[in-house]
Coordinates of C-alpha atoms and ligand atoms in Angstrom, one line a residue:
X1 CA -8.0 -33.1 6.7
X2 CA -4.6 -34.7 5.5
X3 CA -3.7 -31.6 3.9
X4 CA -4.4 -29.4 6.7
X5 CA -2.4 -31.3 8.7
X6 CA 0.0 -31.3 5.8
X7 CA -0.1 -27.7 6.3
X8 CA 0.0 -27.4 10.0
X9 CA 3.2 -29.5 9.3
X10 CA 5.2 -27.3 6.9
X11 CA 4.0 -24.4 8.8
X12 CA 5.7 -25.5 12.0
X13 CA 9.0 -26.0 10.0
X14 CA 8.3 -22.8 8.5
X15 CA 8.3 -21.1 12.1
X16 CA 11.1 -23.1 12.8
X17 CA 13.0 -21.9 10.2
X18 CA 12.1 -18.3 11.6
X19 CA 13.4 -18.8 14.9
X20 CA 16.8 -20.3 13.4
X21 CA 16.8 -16.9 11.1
X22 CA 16.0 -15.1 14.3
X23 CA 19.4 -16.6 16.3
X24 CA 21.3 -16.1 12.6
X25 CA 20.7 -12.7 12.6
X26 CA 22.5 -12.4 16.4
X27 CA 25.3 -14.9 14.7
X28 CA 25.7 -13.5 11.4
X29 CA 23.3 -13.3 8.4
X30 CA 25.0 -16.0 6.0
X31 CA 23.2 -18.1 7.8
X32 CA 20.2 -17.3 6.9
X33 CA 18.1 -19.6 5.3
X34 CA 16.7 -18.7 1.7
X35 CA 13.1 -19.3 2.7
X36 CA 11.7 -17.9 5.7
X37 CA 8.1 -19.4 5.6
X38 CA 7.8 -22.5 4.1
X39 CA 3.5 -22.7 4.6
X40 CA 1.3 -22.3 1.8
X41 CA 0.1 -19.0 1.1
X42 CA -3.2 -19.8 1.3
X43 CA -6.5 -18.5 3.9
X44 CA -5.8 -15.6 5.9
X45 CA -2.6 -14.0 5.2
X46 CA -0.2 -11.6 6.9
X47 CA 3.2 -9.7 5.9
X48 CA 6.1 -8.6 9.2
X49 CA 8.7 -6.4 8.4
X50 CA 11.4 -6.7 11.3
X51 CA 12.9 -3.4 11.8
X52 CA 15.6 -4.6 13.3
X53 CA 17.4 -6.7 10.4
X54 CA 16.4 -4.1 7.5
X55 CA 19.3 -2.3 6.6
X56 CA 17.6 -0.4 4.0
X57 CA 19.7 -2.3 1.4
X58 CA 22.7 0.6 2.7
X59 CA 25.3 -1.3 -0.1
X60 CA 23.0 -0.8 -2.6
X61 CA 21.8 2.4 -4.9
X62 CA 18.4 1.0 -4.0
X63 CA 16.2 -0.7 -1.6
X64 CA 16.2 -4.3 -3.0
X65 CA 12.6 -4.3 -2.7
X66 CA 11.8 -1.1 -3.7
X67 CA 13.8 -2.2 -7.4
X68 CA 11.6 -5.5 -7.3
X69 CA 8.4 -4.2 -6.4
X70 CA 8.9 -1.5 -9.7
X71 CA 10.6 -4.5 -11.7
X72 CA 6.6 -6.4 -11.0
X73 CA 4.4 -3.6 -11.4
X74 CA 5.7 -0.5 -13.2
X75 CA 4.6 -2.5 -16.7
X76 CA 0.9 -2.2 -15.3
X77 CA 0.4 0.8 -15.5
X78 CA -0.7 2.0 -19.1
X79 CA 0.7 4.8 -20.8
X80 CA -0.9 8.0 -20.5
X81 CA -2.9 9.6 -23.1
X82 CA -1.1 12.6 -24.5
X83 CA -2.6 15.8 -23.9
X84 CA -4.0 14.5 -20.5
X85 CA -7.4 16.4 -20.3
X86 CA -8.2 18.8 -17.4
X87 CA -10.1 17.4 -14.6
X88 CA -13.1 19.5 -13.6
X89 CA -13.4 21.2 -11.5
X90 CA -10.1 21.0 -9.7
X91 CA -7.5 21.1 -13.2
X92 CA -5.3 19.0 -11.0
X93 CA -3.1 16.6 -13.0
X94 CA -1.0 14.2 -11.6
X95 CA 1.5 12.5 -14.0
X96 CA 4.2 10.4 -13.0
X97 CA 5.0 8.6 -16.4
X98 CA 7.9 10.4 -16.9
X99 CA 9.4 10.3 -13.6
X100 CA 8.9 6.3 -13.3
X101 CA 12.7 6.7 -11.2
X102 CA 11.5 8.4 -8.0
X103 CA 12.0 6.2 -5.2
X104 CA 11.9 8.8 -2.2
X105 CA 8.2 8.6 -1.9
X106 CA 5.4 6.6 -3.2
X107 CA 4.3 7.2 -6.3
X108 CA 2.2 4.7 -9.2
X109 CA 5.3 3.8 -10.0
X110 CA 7.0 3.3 -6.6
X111 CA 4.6 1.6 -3.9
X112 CA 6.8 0.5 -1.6
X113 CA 10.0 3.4 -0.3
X114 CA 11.8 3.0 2.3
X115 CA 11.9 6.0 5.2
X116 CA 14.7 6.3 7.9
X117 CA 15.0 7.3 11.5
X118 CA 18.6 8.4 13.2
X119 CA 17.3 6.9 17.1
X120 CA 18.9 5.9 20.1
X121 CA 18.8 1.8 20.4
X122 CA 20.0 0.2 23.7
X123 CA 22.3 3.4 24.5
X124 CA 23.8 3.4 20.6
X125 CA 22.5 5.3 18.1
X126 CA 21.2 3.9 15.1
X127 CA 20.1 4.2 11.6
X128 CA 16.6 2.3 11.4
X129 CA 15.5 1.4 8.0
X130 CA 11.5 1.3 7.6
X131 CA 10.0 -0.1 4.3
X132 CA 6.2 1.5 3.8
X133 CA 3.3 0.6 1.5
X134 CA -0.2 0.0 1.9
X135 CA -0.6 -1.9 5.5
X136 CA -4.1 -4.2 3.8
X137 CA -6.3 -3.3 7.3
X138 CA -8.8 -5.5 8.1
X139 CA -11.5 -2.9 8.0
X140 CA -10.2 -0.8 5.1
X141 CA -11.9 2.8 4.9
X142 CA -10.2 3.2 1.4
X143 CA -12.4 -0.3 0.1
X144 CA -15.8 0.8 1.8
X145 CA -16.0 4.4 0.2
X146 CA -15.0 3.7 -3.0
X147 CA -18.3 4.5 -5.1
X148 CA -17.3 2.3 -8.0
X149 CA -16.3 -0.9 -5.6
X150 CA -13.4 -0.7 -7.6
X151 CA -11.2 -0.8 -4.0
X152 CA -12.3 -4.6 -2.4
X153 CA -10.1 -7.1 0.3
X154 CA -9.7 -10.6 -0.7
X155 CA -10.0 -13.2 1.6
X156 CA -6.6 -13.6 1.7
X157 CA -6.3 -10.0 3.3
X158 CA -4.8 -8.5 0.5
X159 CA -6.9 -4.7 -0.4
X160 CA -6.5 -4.7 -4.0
X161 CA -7.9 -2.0 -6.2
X162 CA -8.9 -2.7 -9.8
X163 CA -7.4 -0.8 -12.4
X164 CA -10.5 -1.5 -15.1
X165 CA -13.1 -0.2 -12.5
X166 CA -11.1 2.9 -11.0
X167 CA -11.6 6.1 -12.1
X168 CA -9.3 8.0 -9.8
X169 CA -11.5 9.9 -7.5
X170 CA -9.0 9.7 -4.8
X171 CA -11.7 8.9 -2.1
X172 CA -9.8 6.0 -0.5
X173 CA -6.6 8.5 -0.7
X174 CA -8.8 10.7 2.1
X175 CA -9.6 8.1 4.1
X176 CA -6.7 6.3 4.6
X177 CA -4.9 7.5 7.6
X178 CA -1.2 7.3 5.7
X179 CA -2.8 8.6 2.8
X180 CA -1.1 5.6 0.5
X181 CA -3.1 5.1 -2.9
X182 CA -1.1 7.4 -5.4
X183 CA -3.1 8.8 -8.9
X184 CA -2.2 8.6 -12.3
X185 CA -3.7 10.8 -14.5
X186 CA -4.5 10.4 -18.2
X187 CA -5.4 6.5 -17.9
X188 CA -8.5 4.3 -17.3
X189 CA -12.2 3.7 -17.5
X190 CA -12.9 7.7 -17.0
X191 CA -11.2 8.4 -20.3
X192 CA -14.3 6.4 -21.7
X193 CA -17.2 7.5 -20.0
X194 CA -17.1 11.1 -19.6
X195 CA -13.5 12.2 -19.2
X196 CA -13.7 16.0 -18.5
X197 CA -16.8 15.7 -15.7
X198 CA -16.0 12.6 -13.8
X199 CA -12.3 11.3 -12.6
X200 CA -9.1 11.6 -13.1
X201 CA -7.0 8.4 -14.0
X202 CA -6.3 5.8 -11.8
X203 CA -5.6 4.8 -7.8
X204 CA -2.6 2.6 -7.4
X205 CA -1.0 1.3 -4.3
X206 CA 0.5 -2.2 -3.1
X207 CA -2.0 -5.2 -3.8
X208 CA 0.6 -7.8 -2.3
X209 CA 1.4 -9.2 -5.4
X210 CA -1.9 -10.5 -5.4
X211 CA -1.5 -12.4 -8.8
X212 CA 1.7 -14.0 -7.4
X213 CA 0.0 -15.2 -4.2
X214 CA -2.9 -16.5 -6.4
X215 CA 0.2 -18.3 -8.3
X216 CA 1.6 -20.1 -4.7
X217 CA 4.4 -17.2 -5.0
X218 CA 5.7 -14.9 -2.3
X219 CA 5.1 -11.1 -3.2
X220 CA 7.8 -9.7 -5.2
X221 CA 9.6 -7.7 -2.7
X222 CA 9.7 -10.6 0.1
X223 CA 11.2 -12.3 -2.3
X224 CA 14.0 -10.2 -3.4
X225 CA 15.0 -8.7 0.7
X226 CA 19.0 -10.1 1.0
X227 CA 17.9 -9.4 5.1
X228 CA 15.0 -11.4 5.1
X229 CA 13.6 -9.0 6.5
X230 CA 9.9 -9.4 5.8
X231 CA 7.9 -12.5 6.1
X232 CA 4.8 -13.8 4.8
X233 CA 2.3 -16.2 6.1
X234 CA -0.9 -17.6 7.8
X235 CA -2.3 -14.6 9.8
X236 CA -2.3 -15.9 13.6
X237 CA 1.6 -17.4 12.7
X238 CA 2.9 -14.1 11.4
X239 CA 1.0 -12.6 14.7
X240 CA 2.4 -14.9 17.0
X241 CA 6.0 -14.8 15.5
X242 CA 5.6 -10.7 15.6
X243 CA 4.9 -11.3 19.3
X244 CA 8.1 -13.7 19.9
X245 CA 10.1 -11.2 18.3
X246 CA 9.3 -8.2 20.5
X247 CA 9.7 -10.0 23.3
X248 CA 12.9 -11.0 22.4
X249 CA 13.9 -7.7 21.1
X250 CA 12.0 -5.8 24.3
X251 CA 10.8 -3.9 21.4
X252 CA 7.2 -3.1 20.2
X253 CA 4.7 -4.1 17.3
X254 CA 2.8 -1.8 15.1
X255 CA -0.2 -2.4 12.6
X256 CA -1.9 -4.8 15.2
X257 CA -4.8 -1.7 16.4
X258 CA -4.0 1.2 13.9
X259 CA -6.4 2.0 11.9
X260 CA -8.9 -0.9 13.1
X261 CA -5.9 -3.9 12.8
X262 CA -4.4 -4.5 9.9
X263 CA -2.5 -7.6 7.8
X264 CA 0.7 -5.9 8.5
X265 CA 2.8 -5.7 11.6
X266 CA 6.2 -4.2 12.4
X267 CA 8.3 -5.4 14.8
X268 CA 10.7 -2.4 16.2
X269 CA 13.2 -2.5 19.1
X270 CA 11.9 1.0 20.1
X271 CA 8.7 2.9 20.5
X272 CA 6.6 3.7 17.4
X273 CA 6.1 7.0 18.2
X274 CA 9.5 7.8 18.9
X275 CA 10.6 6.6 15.5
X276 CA 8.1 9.0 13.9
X277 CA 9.6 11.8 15.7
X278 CA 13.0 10.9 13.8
X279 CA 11.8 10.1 10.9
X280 CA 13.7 12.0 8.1
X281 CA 12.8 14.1 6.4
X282 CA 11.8 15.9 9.5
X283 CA 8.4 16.3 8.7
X284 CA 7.6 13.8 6.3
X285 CA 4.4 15.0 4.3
X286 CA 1.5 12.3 3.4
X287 CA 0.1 14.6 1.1
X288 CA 3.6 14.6 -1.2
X289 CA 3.6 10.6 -0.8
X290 CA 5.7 10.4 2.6
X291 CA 3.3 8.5 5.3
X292 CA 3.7 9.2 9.1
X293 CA 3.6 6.3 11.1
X294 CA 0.6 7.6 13.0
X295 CA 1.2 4.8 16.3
X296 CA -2.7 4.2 17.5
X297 CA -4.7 5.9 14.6
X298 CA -8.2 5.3 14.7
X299 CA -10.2 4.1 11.5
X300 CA -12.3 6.7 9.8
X301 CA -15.3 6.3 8.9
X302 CA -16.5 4.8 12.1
X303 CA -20.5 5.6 12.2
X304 CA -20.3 7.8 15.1
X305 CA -17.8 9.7 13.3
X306 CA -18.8 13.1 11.8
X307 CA -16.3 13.1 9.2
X308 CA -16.6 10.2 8.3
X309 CA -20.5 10.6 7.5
X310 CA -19.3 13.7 5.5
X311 CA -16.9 11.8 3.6
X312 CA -19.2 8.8 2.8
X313 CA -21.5 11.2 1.8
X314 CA -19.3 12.9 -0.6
X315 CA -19.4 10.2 -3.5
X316 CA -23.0 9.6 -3.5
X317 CA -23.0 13.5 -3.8
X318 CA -20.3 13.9 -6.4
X319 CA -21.5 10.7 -8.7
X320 CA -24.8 12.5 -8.2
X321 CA -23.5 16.1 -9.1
X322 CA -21.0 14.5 -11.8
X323 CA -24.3 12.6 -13.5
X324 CA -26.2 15.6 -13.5
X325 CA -23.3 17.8 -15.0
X326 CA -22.8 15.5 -18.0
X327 CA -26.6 15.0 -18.3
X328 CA -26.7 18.8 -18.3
X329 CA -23.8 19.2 -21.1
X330 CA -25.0 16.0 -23.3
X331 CA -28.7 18.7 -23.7
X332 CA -26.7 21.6 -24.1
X333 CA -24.5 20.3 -27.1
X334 CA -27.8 18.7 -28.1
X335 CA -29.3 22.0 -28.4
X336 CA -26.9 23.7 -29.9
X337 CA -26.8 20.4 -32.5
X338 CA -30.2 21.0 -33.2
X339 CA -29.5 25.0 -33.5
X340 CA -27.2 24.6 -36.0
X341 CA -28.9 21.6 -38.2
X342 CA -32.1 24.2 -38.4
X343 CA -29.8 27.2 -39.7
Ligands
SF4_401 S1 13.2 -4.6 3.6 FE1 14.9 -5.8 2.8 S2 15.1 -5.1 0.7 FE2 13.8 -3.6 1.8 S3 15.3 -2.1 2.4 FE3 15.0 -3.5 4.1 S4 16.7 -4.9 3.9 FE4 16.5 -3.9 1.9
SF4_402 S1 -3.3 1.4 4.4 FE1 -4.7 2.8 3.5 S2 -4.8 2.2 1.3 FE2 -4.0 0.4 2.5 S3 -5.8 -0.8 3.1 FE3 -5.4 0.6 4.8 S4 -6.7 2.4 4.4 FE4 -6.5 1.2 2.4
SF4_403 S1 3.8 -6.7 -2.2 FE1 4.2 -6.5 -4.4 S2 3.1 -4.6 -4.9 FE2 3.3 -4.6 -2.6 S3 5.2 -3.5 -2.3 FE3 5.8 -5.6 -2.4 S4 6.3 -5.9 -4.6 FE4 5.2 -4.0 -4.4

């Protein structure tokens, strides 16, 4: 009880600390204090990026956060095994070792970019900066289809997916309406159990610096944003602080209803779906690691929805299909085993 209230104390300074970075960033940013959110990071959890004080790190040759989040997780992902075998049936291979650098979508190695959108703004027009990675929904598609439940949320909201237990399907890549999980070929569990019949490598994507929040620590890329630009905190503080800030911006929140809610919410002082129609490139392209915003997109996967049944459907069928494949191969090579033992 005492430390709850402890809590409920350092969380109010924390918001107050907000509001006094809110007024800095009308009275200059020097002011800004170092740490935005001074409540634990623990129960329910939830990230705001504020469109309106990311700059998208212009001074820099990269995103601040995009250099920290690759700084924290580009060691975690093991080296690929060299020749990476062929993936029946589709002989697609997806290897991003040696282009660790690219920053201009999202790769294993880059799961956070940073898009931009040339848009009017109270009469002036501006260049908006908006960071994207996995948005952690409440309801996450990309966790409930995975066949391995390799793909899970913590209670802390966080939708992690473990590296030991993937094997790369991309399943939760389909289902996720900004299609964010990015594969690696030539790396995991799949390797061991039957690497040229079932998967592919591995699914990576944000996890929110899970083992840092476990460790009392804000995510990586919080951490490092010279804008203070994104906050992290107790779920109905980061929602009601998202709120204060539209309304003082007249501006709009996204992440709240997309895709069934989710632990992430943008703050914008114009219309999502504006901002998508300026995003540049023109047309980004979720398939080549560019997400659209997708304002109001509806969760997949719903049980009324067709496709949805399909794609649930779909790894039952494959494990099934994959199972009896390698059941099928281990007789054949038995047989011929056998064939040439009795020659
Ligand atoms: S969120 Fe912060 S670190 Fe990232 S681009 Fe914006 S200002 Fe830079
Ligand atoms: S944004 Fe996509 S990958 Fe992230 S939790 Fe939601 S459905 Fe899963
Ligand atoms: S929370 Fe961690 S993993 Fe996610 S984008 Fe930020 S630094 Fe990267």
């Amino acid at each position: 009880m005492q430390h709850d209230q402890q809590a409920g104390a350092l969380s109010r300074r924390g918001l107050f600390k907000v509001s006094a970075a809110l007024l800095a960033g009308v009275t200059g940013l020097a002011t800004l204090p170092k740490q935005l959110l001074a409540a634990p990071l623990e129960g329910k959890l939830a990230t705001l990026i504020d469109l309106s004080l990311c700059d998208g790190c212009a001074d820099r040759p990269q995103p601040a956060c995009v250099t920290s989040c690759k700084q924290e997780k580009n060691h975690t992902v093991p080296k690929p095994v060299d020749p990476i075998p062929s993936p029946f049936p589709t002989n697609i291979i997806e290897d991003w070792s040696k282009k660790q650098e690219v920053a201009n979508r999202l790769t294993p190695y880059n799961r956070i970019m940073v898009q931009k959108a040339q848009i009017m703004v109270n009469g002036q027009e501006k260049n908006l900066s908006i960071p994207r990675r996995c948005m952690h929904c409440d309801n996450p598609a990309c966790a409930t289809i995975c066949p391995f439940s390799a793909n899970t949320k913590d209670k802390n909201g966080a939708v992690v997916i473990d590296q030991e237990l993937c094997f790369g399907g991309a399943k939760c890549k389909t289902v996720c309406p900004w299609q964010i999980p990015q594969r690696q070929s030539g790396v995991g569990i799949y390797l061991k159990v039957a690497k040229e019949l079932m998967g592919n490598g591995v699914m990576y994507k944000c996890d929110l610096c899970i083992d840092r929040l476990k460790a009392g620590k804000t995510p990586a890329c919080i951490d490092a944003c010279p804008k203070k630009a994104m906050l992290i905190g107790p779920r109905e503080q980061i929602h009601a602080e998202a709120e204060k800030r539209a309304a003082a911006l007249g501006g709009h929140i996204f992440g709240k209803q997309e895709n069934g809610g989710t632990s992430t919410l943008y703050v914008s002082p114009v219309p999502f779906r504006e901002l998508e129609q300026k995003l540049t490139p023109a047309s980004p392209d979720p398939k080549k690691g560019q997400p659209l915003l997708k304002p109001d997109v509806k969760r997949k996967m719903a049980e009324s929805d067709g496709l949805g049944k399909a794609v649930l459907a779909a790894p039952a069928i494959g494990l099934v299909a994959g199972l009896v494949g390698a059941l099928g191969k281990l007789s054949q090579r038995r047989a011929e085993h056998a064939g040439k033992e009795s020659r």
